[in-house]
Amino acid sequence: MMNSQKYTRQFFKAPDTGHRWADKTYIDHAPVWCSVDLRDGNQALVVPMDMETKLKFFQLLVKIGFKEIEVGFPAASETEYDFLRALIERNMIPDDVTVQVLTQAREHIIRKTFEALKGCKNAIVHVYNSTSKAQRDQVFRKSKEEIKQIAVEGAKLLQNLTDEAGEKYRFEYSPESFTGTEPEYALEVCNAVLDVWKPTPDRKAIINLPSTVQLSVPSVYADQVEYISDNLKYRENVVLSLHPHNDRGTGVADAELGELAGADRIEGTIFGNGERTGNVDIVTLALNMYSQGVDPKLHLDDMPDIVDKYQDYTGMTVNPRTPYGGSLVFAAFSGSHQDAISKGMHYRKEQNTDLWTVPYLPIDPTDISRSYDADVIRINSQS
């Protein structure tokens, strides 16, 4: 029997920053994109990808245009370790692409991660520890100060091992379960980590704010992001990143409002695969921007090929109603819809306009290699 009384709000409201994000009505530039398909997406598969499949998926992500790709958790298993080594030893990482590796803020895991990175030209080492009240109380049974110290010690070890290796790896820190953490405390931990790294203009640090579990409406998350953005130390030398999950079905909204609130970077997966209900869908985010005249800086023009490869590599299916990528998202079965589309296409020719305003079609299907004959006009009993 359902009983709503067993639940309560687990999020913490951010101090009022003026809600400046709410005064903005659109996103005017693409963020830095980071695909986590090969780590977060892969670990969420019933049957994770093998080495050769992951290598093919990596090449697809490079072709799409991702310049930052989280390739795995090298200390988690030999498969993950060997995959990173294969990318390095086979010289498969383009010079303009940075691979990202994930590690918990634990010494033996960090050391194993650095061992896996030997010979890598461009890397982001992403360290995290959970900071939420629920995890502090129930999982770690540690005080706020003790949890902060875990983050600080992890940050120091990243710095020391990078210096010892003579490398210029970039660093990322995530207060995991950020959405269940008091914003003031999350800020305190992030700033303590930044005080270790002391980021500079030519070696910026990444602070990543994951909605590890969605606990609120998107506007609350936007307020939290804006508060952190306004109060981070070294802000001009920090890339503020988001990693939205989709427990409440609002991953895209979290990401878009978070960008309005000051985020510079988005971590997600193509078509939204990930733990539980998944990560934010980068294809949807990118083509939402595209539909409003903003270049998303990703190559999504051959959507059928991307869908086919994604389904082949992961064993997942792209739902026919998945925004932009689904096989039926442009289909018009209703006679009135078909009529409006036909008249809209005629209007474009009549007016000789380059602007796309055709009813019922948010973008031109041909821009992503879909055709009018096969994908738009469909006949059924309601037509």
GROMACS .gro file of C-alpha atoms in nm:
model
  383
    1MET     CA    1   0.000   0.000   0.000
    2MET     CA    2   0.136   0.341  -0.095
    3ASN     CA    3   0.210   0.578   0.191
    4SER     CA    4   0.342   0.923   0.101
    5GLN     CA    5   0.397   1.004   0.468
    6LYS     CA    6   0.716   0.794   0.473
    7TYR     CA    7   0.886   1.046   0.241
    8THR     CA    8   1.017   1.397   0.299
    9ARG     CA    9   1.210   1.655   0.100
   10GLN     CA   10   1.580   1.567   0.107
   11PHE     CA   11   1.720   1.869  -0.075
   12PHE     CA   12   1.857   2.186   0.082
   13LYS     CA   13   1.759   2.527  -0.053
   14ALA     CA   14   2.049   2.746  -0.158
   15PRO     CA   15   2.094   3.091  -0.005
   16ASP     CA   16   1.914   3.348  -0.217
   17THR     CA   17   2.135   3.474  -0.501
   18GLY     CA   18   1.861   3.669  -0.676
   19HIS     CA   19   1.757   3.389  -0.914
   20ARG     CA   20   1.930   3.575  -1.198
   21TRP     CA   21   1.909   3.263  -1.416
   22ALA     CA   22   1.530   3.312  -1.428
   23ASP     CA   23   1.576   3.640  -1.615
   24LYS     CA   24   1.738   3.456  -1.907
   25THR     CA   25   1.511   3.306  -2.171
   26TYR     CA   26   1.749   3.105  -2.389
   27ILE     CA   27   2.094   2.945  -2.409
   28ASP     CA   28   2.313   3.138  -2.649
   29HIS     CA   29   2.621   2.915  -2.678
   30ALA     CA   30   2.718   2.552  -2.649
   31PRO     CA   31   2.878   2.426  -2.329
   32VAL     CA   32   3.188   2.212  -2.313
   33TRP     CA   33   3.053   1.861  -2.367
   34CYS     CA   34   3.189   1.554  -2.192
   35SER     CA   35   3.054   1.213  -2.292
   36VAL     CA   36   3.037   0.962  -2.009
   37ASP     CA   37   2.895   0.684  -2.229
   38LEU     CA   38   3.204   0.466  -2.186
   39ARG     CA   39   3.205   0.488  -1.806
   40ASP     CA   40   2.870   0.579  -1.653
   41GLY     CA   41   2.676   0.450  -1.951
   42ASN     CA   42   2.879   0.130  -1.978
   43GLN     CA   43   2.855   0.039  -1.610
   44ALA     CA   44   2.476   0.070  -1.635
   45LEU     CA   45   2.446  -0.189  -1.914
   46VAL     CA   46   2.313  -0.534  -1.826
   47VAL     CA   47   2.608  -0.669  -2.026
   48PRO     CA   48   2.889  -0.408  -2.030
   49MET     CA   49   3.074  -0.360  -2.357
   50ASP     CA   50   3.386  -0.561  -2.428
   51MET     CA   51   3.717  -0.403  -2.524
   52GLU     CA   52   3.674  -0.394  -2.900
   53THR     CA   53   3.318  -0.260  -2.877
   54LYS     CA   54   3.429   0.016  -2.643
   55LEU     CA   55   3.705   0.108  -2.887
   56LYS     CA   56   3.450   0.138  -3.168
   57PHE     CA   57   3.221   0.348  -2.947
   58PHE     CA   58   3.516   0.574  -2.860
   59GLN     CA   59   3.575   0.632  -3.231
   60LEU     CA   60   3.206   0.716  -3.279
   61LEU     CA   61   3.221   0.973  -2.997
   62VAL     CA   62   3.530   1.130  -3.155
   63LYS     CA   63   3.351   1.145  -3.492
   64ILE     CA   64   3.050   1.315  -3.330
   65GLY     CA   65   3.288   1.582  -3.205
   66PHE     CA   66   3.336   1.524  -2.832
   67LYS     CA   67   3.661   1.681  -2.715
   68GLU     CA   68   3.634   1.539  -2.362
   69ILE     CA   69   3.543   1.172  -2.314
   70GLU     CA   70   3.528   0.992  -1.981
   71VAL     CA   71   3.668   0.652  -2.077
   72GLY     CA   72   3.635   0.461  -1.753
   73PHE     CA   73   3.724   0.387  -1.393
   74PRO     CA   74   4.064   0.221  -1.450
   75ALA     CA   75   4.103   0.095  -1.094
   76ALA     CA   76   3.760  -0.071  -1.091
   77SER     CA   77   3.852  -0.375  -1.303
   78GLU     CA   78   4.115  -0.513  -1.537
   79THR     CA   79   3.876  -0.459  -1.828
   80GLU     CA   80   3.859  -0.085  -1.753
   81TYR     CA   81   4.234  -0.066  -1.697
   82ASP     CA   82   4.315  -0.252  -2.019
   83PHE     CA   83   4.077  -0.033  -2.221
   84LEU     CA   84   4.261   0.284  -2.125
   85ARG     CA   85   4.595   0.117  -2.193
   86ALA     CA   86   4.471   0.010  -2.538
   87LEU     CA   87   4.367   0.366  -2.625
   88ILE     CA   88   4.712   0.493  -2.525
   89GLU     CA   89   4.925   0.214  -2.670
   90ARG     CA   90   4.735   0.200  -3.000
   91ASN     CA   91   4.764   0.580  -3.028
   92MET     CA   92   4.388   0.614  -3.073
   93ILE     CA   93   4.342   0.941  -2.883
   94PRO     CA   94   4.353   1.243  -3.118
   95ASP     CA   95   4.569   1.534  -3.007
   96ASP     CA   96   4.263   1.756  -2.964
   97VAL     CA   97   4.073   1.505  -2.748
   98THR     CA   98   4.115   1.474  -2.371
   99VAL     CA   99   4.029   1.149  -2.198
  100GLN     CA  100   3.884   1.162  -1.849
  101VAL     CA  101   3.928   0.892  -1.585
  102LEU     CA  102   3.727   0.853  -1.266
  103THR     CA  103   3.862   0.767  -0.924
  104GLN     CA  104   3.734   0.767  -0.571
  105ALA     CA  105   3.928   0.980  -0.323
  106ARG     CA  106   4.111   0.674  -0.189
  107GLU     CA  107   4.489   0.640  -0.209
  108HIS     CA  108   4.527   0.291  -0.359
  109ILE     CA  109   4.259   0.365  -0.620
  110ILE     CA  110   4.420   0.696  -0.717
  111ARG     CA  111   4.763   0.531  -0.752
  112LYS     CA  112   4.621   0.256  -0.973
  113THR     CA  113   4.456   0.523  -1.188
  114PHE     CA  114   4.783   0.705  -1.243
  115GLU     CA  115   4.952   0.378  -1.334
  116ALA     CA  116   4.691   0.329  -1.606
  117LEU     CA  117   4.751   0.681  -1.741
  118LYS     CA  118   5.123   0.642  -1.818
  119GLY     CA  119   5.197   0.782  -2.161
  120CYS     CA  120   4.866   0.965  -2.197
  121LYS     CA  121   4.910   1.309  -2.353
  122ASN     CA  122   4.588   1.481  -2.247
  123ALA     CA  123   4.395   1.365  -1.943
  124ILE     CA  124   4.150   1.485  -1.681
  125VAL     CA  125   4.168   1.299  -1.349
  126HIS     CA  126   3.822   1.312  -1.194
  127VAL     CA  127   3.819   1.251  -0.820
  128TYR     CA  128   3.506   1.234  -0.608
  129ASN     CA  129   3.367   1.155  -0.266
  130SER     CA  130   3.012   1.167  -0.141
  131THR     CA  131   2.915   1.469   0.066
  132SER     CA  132   2.538   1.434   0.120
  133LYS     CA  133   2.384   1.428   0.465
  134ALA     CA  134   2.235   1.084   0.400
  135GLN     CA  135   2.570   0.934   0.304
  136ARG     CA  136   2.761   1.113   0.581
  137ASP     CA  137   2.518   0.981   0.842
  138GLN     CA  138   2.434   0.636   0.706
  139VAL     CA  139   2.723   0.515   0.491
  140PHE     CA  140   3.040   0.677   0.621
  141ARG     CA  141   2.927   0.785   0.968
  142LYS     CA  142   3.170   1.073   0.955
  143SER     CA  143   3.149   1.441   1.042
  144LYS     CA  144   3.149   1.722   0.788
  145GLU     CA  145   3.512   1.796   0.871
  146GLU     CA  146   3.613   1.434   0.820
  147ILE     CA  147   3.436   1.416   0.484
  148LYS     CA  148   3.600   1.740   0.372
  149GLN     CA  149   3.939   1.601   0.471
  150ILE     CA  150   3.885   1.299   0.244
  151ALA     CA  151   3.836   1.538  -0.048
  152VAL     CA  152   4.139   1.748   0.044
  153GLU     CA  153   4.370   1.448   0.082
  154GLY     CA  154   4.253   1.310  -0.252
  155ALA     CA  155   4.319   1.646  -0.418
  156LYS     CA  156   4.670   1.658  -0.269
  157LEU     CA  157   4.754   1.311  -0.392
  158LEU     CA  158   4.638   1.397  -0.746
  159GLN     CA  159   4.863   1.702  -0.740
  160ASN     CA  160   5.163   1.512  -0.602
  161LEU     CA  161   5.139   1.217  -0.840
  162THR     CA  162   5.096   1.447  -1.140
  163ASP     CA  163   5.404   1.645  -1.038
  164GLU     CA  164   5.601   1.322  -0.986
  165ALA     CA  165   5.502   1.203  -1.333
  166GLY     CA  166   5.606   1.536  -1.485
  167GLU     CA  167   5.263   1.570  -1.646
  168LYS     CA  168   5.013   1.853  -1.682
  169TYR     CA  169   4.698   1.655  -1.618
  170ARG     CA  170   4.390   1.860  -1.542
  171PHE     CA  171   4.182   1.788  -1.234
  172GLU     CA  172   3.811   1.755  -1.169
  173TYR     CA  173   3.637   1.727  -0.834
  174SER     CA  174   3.278   1.615  -0.773
  175PRO     CA  175   3.098   1.642  -0.440
  176GLU     CA  176   2.906   1.327  -0.527
  177SER     CA  177   2.539   1.336  -0.420
  178PHE     CA  178   2.559   1.715  -0.443
  179THR     CA  179   2.181   1.746  -0.463
  180GLY     CA  180   2.149   1.596  -0.113
  181THR     CA  181   2.424   1.816   0.031
  182GLU     CA  182   2.378   2.148   0.208
  183PRO     CA  183   2.492   2.403  -0.057
  184GLU     CA  184   2.703   2.598   0.194
  185TYR     CA  185   2.886   2.281   0.289
  186ALA     CA  186   2.932   2.168  -0.073
  187LEU     CA  187   3.086   2.510  -0.143
  188GLU     CA  188   3.318   2.474   0.157
  189VAL     CA  189   3.445   2.137   0.033
  190CYS     CA  190   3.489   2.255  -0.328
  191ASN     CA  191   3.682   2.562  -0.217
  192ALA     CA  192   3.905   2.351   0.008
  193VAL     CA  193   3.989   2.133  -0.295
  194LEU     CA  194   4.058   2.440  -0.508
  195ASP     CA  195   4.292   2.576  -0.243
  196VAL     CA  196   4.503   2.264  -0.297
  197TRP     CA  197   4.505   2.287  -0.677
  198LYS     CA  198   4.522   2.667  -0.713
  199PRO     CA  199   4.401   2.661  -1.074
  200THR     CA  200   4.547   2.900  -1.330
  201PRO     CA  201   4.425   3.037  -1.665
  202ASP     CA  202   4.631   2.782  -1.857
  203ARG     CA  203   4.540   2.491  -1.630
  204LYS     CA  204   4.184   2.533  -1.516
  205ALA     CA  205   4.021   2.301  -1.265
  206ILE     CA  206   3.677   2.149  -1.311
  207ILE     CA  207   3.422   2.154  -1.032
  208ASN     CA  208   3.139   1.917  -1.119
  209LEU     CA  209   2.797   1.936  -0.949
  210PRO     CA  210   2.615   1.606  -1.006
  211SER     CA  211   2.246   1.561  -0.950
  212THR     CA  212   2.345   1.210  -0.849
  213VAL     CA  213   1.984   1.153  -0.751
  214GLN     CA  214   1.729   1.415  -0.854
  215LEU     CA  215   1.560   1.542  -0.538
  216SER     CA  216   1.387   1.864  -0.645
  217VAL     CA  217   1.228   2.061  -0.925
  218PRO     CA  218   1.483   2.200  -1.173
  219SER     CA  219   1.456   2.557  -1.041
  220VAL     CA  220   1.595   2.446  -0.704
  221TYR     CA  221   1.893   2.286  -0.878
  222ALA     CA  222   1.946   2.606  -1.079
  223ASP     CA  223   1.954   2.808  -0.755
  224GLN     CA  224   2.210   2.566  -0.611
  225VAL     CA  225   2.427   2.595  -0.923
  226GLU     CA  226   2.403   2.975  -0.924
  227TYR     CA  227   2.503   2.990  -0.556
  228ILE     CA  228   2.812   2.775  -0.615
  229SER     CA  229   2.903   2.966  -0.932
  230ASP     CA  230   2.882   3.299  -0.749
  231ASN     CA  231   3.092   3.189  -0.452
  232LEU     CA  232   3.363   2.957  -0.584
  233LYS     CA  233   3.720   3.066  -0.527
  234TYR     CA  234   3.935   3.112  -0.839
  235ARG     CA  235   3.612   3.130  -1.039
  236GLU     CA  236   3.777   3.270  -1.351
  237ASN     CA  237   4.004   2.963  -1.353
  238VAL     CA  238   3.731   2.708  -1.282
  239VAL     CA  239   3.512   2.526  -1.535
  240LEU     CA  240   3.179   2.469  -1.361
  241SER     CA  241   3.036   2.138  -1.477
  242LEU     CA  242   2.704   1.956  -1.432
  243HIS     CA  243   2.628   1.583  -1.436
  244PRO     CA  244   2.247   1.557  -1.431
  245HIS     CA  245   2.076   1.224  -1.378
  246ASN     CA  246   1.711   1.172  -1.465
  247ASP     CA  247   1.531   1.019  -1.164
  248ARG     CA  248   1.244   1.269  -1.184
  249GLY     CA  249   1.248   1.280  -1.564
  250THR     CA  250   1.388   1.634  -1.571
  251GLY     CA  251   1.754   1.577  -1.661
  252VAL     CA  252   1.733   1.801  -1.969
  253ALA     CA  253   1.558   2.075  -1.771
  254ASP     CA  254   1.820   2.053  -1.495
  255ALA     CA  255   2.097   2.090  -1.750
  256GLU     CA  256   1.936   2.380  -1.937
  257LEU     CA  257   1.849   2.578  -1.624
  258GLY     CA  258   2.190   2.494  -1.481
  259GLU     CA  259   2.355   2.643  -1.787
  260LEU     CA  260   2.149   2.960  -1.743
  261ALA     CA  261   2.267   2.961  -1.381
  262GLY     CA  262   2.635   2.968  -1.471
  263ALA     CA  263   2.748   2.618  -1.570
  264ASP     CA  264   3.015   2.598  -1.841
  265ARG     CA  265   3.018   2.225  -1.908
  266ILE     CA  266   2.780   1.927  -1.929
  267GLU     CA  267   2.854   1.561  -1.867
  268GLY     CA  268   2.602   1.318  -2.014
  269THR     CA  269   2.543   1.037  -2.261
  270ILE     CA  270   2.401   1.018  -2.610
  271PHE     CA  271   2.038   0.908  -2.576
  272GLY     CA  272   2.057   0.929  -2.195
  273ASN     CA  273   2.173   0.583  -2.088
  274GLY     CA  274   2.298   0.555  -1.730
  275GLU     CA  275   2.224   0.432  -1.380
  276ARG     CA  276   1.855   0.398  -1.282
  277THR     CA  277   1.665   0.630  -1.520
  278GLY     CA  278   1.984   0.746  -1.688
  279ASN     CA  279   2.197   1.052  -1.747
  280VAL     CA  280   2.100   1.366  -1.929
  281ASP     CA  281   2.054   1.305  -2.302
  282ILE     CA  282   2.320   1.507  -2.485
  283VAL     CA  283   2.155   1.457  -2.825
  284THR     CA  284   1.839   1.622  -2.694
  285LEU     CA  285   2.029   1.908  -2.530
  286ALA     CA  286   2.241   1.973  -2.838
  287LEU     CA  287   1.952   1.969  -3.087
  288ASN     CA  288   1.736   2.183  -2.856
  289MET     CA  289   2.007   2.448  -2.899
  290TYR     CA  290   2.028   2.383  -3.271
  291SER     CA  291   1.652   2.435  -3.308
  292GLN     CA  292   1.698   2.790  -3.176
  293GLY     CA  293   1.985   2.885  -3.401
  294VAL     CA  294   2.277   2.791  -3.173
  295ASP     CA  295   2.560   2.574  -3.307
  296PRO     CA  296   2.593   2.285  -3.057
  297LYS     CA  297   2.947   2.207  -3.179
  298LEU     CA  298   2.858   1.841  -3.228
  299HIS     CA  299   2.815   1.654  -3.557
  300LEU     CA  300   2.469   1.498  -3.539
  301ASP     CA  301   2.385   1.524  -3.907
  302ASP     CA  302   2.375   1.148  -3.967
  303MET     CA  303   2.132   1.049  -3.693
  304PRO     CA  304   2.029   0.712  -3.841
  305ASP     CA  305   2.394   0.599  -3.841
  306ILE     CA  306   2.449   0.721  -3.484
  307VAL     CA  307   2.134   0.540  -3.366
  308ASP     CA  308   2.230   0.218  -3.545
  309LYS     CA  309   2.582   0.215  -3.401
  310TYR     CA  310   2.461   0.306  -3.052
  311GLN     CA  311   2.210   0.023  -3.052
  312ASP     CA  312   2.466  -0.223  -3.189
  313TYR     CA  313   2.736  -0.131  -2.937
  314THR     CA  314   2.522  -0.109  -2.624
  315GLY     CA  315   2.239  -0.355  -2.685
  316MET     CA  316   2.003  -0.073  -2.585
  317THR     CA  317   1.720   0.052  -2.806
  318VAL     CA  318   1.635   0.411  -2.890
  319ASN     CA  319   1.264   0.451  -2.816
  320PRO     CA  320   1.067   0.554  -3.128
  321ARG     CA  321   0.953   0.867  -2.940
  322THR     CA  322   1.300   0.966  -2.811
  323PRO     CA  323   1.346   1.335  -2.903
  324TYR     CA  324   1.520   1.383  -3.238
  325GLY     CA  325   1.669   1.031  -3.254
  326GLY     CA  326   1.351   0.822  -3.242
  327SER     CA  327   1.212   0.673  -3.560
  328LEU     CA  328   0.868   0.835  -3.514
  329VAL     CA  329   0.955   1.180  -3.377
  330PHE     CA  330   0.890   1.356  -3.708
  331ALA     CA  331   0.603   1.135  -3.814
  332ALA     CA  332   0.265   1.299  -3.873
  333PHE     CA  333  -0.026   1.054  -3.864
  334SER     CA  334  -0.303   1.308  -3.814
  335GLY     CA  335  -0.455   1.449  -4.128
  336SER     CA  336  -0.459   1.803  -3.984
  337HIS     CA  337  -0.090   1.776  -3.896
  338GLN     CA  338  -0.007   1.646  -4.241
  339ASP     CA  339  -0.200   1.931  -4.398
  340ALA     CA  340  -0.022   2.195  -4.186
  341ILE     CA  341   0.320   2.052  -4.266
  342SER     CA  342   0.242   2.045  -4.637
  343LYS     CA  343   0.124   2.406  -4.630
  344GLY     CA  344   0.426   2.507  -4.424
  345MET     CA  345   0.661   2.357  -4.681
  346HIS     CA  346   0.472   2.533  -4.959
  347TYR     CA  347   0.495   2.862  -4.767
  348ARG     CA  348   0.874   2.831  -4.742
  349LYS     CA  349   0.904   2.796  -5.117
  350GLU     CA  350   0.653   3.073  -5.180
  351GLN     CA  351   0.837   3.314  -4.950
  352ASN     CA  352   1.183   3.192  -5.055
  353THR     CA  353   1.293   3.197  -4.691
  354ASP     CA  354   1.583   3.017  -4.528
  355LEU     CA  355   1.426   3.033  -4.181
  356TRP     CA  356   1.264   2.712  -4.061
  357THR     CA  357   0.918   2.767  -3.911
  358VAL     CA  358   0.725   2.468  -4.046
  359PRO     CA  359   0.437   2.366  -3.814
  360TYR     CA  360   0.488   2.050  -3.604
  361LEU     CA  361   0.853   2.008  -3.707
  362PRO     CA  362   1.092   2.175  -3.458
  363ILE     CA  363   1.387   2.113  -3.690
  364ASP     CA  364   1.421   2.020  -4.057
  365PRO     CA  365   1.440   1.636  -4.058
  366THR     CA  366   1.684   1.644  -4.350
  367ASP     CA  367   1.939   1.824  -4.129
  368ILE     CA  368   1.989   1.496  -3.944
  369SER     CA  369   1.953   1.272  -4.250
  370ARG     CA  370   1.584   1.191  -4.218
  371SER     CA  371   1.358   1.213  -4.523
  372TYR     CA  372   1.008   1.353  -4.570
  373ASP     CA  373   0.884   1.057  -4.768
  374ALA     CA  374   0.994   0.789  -4.524
  375ASP     CA  375   0.992   0.972  -4.191
  376VAL     CA  376   0.732   1.249  -4.191
  377ILE     CA  377   0.404   1.165  -4.363
  378ARG     CA  378   0.258   0.839  -4.230
  379ILE     CA  379  -0.086   0.700  -4.307
  380ASN     CA  380  -0.311   0.523  -4.058
  381SER     CA  381  -0.681   0.509  -3.977
  382GLN     CA  382  -0.664   0.858  -3.820
  383SER     CA  383  -0.506   1.028  -4.119
   0.00000   0.00000   0.00000
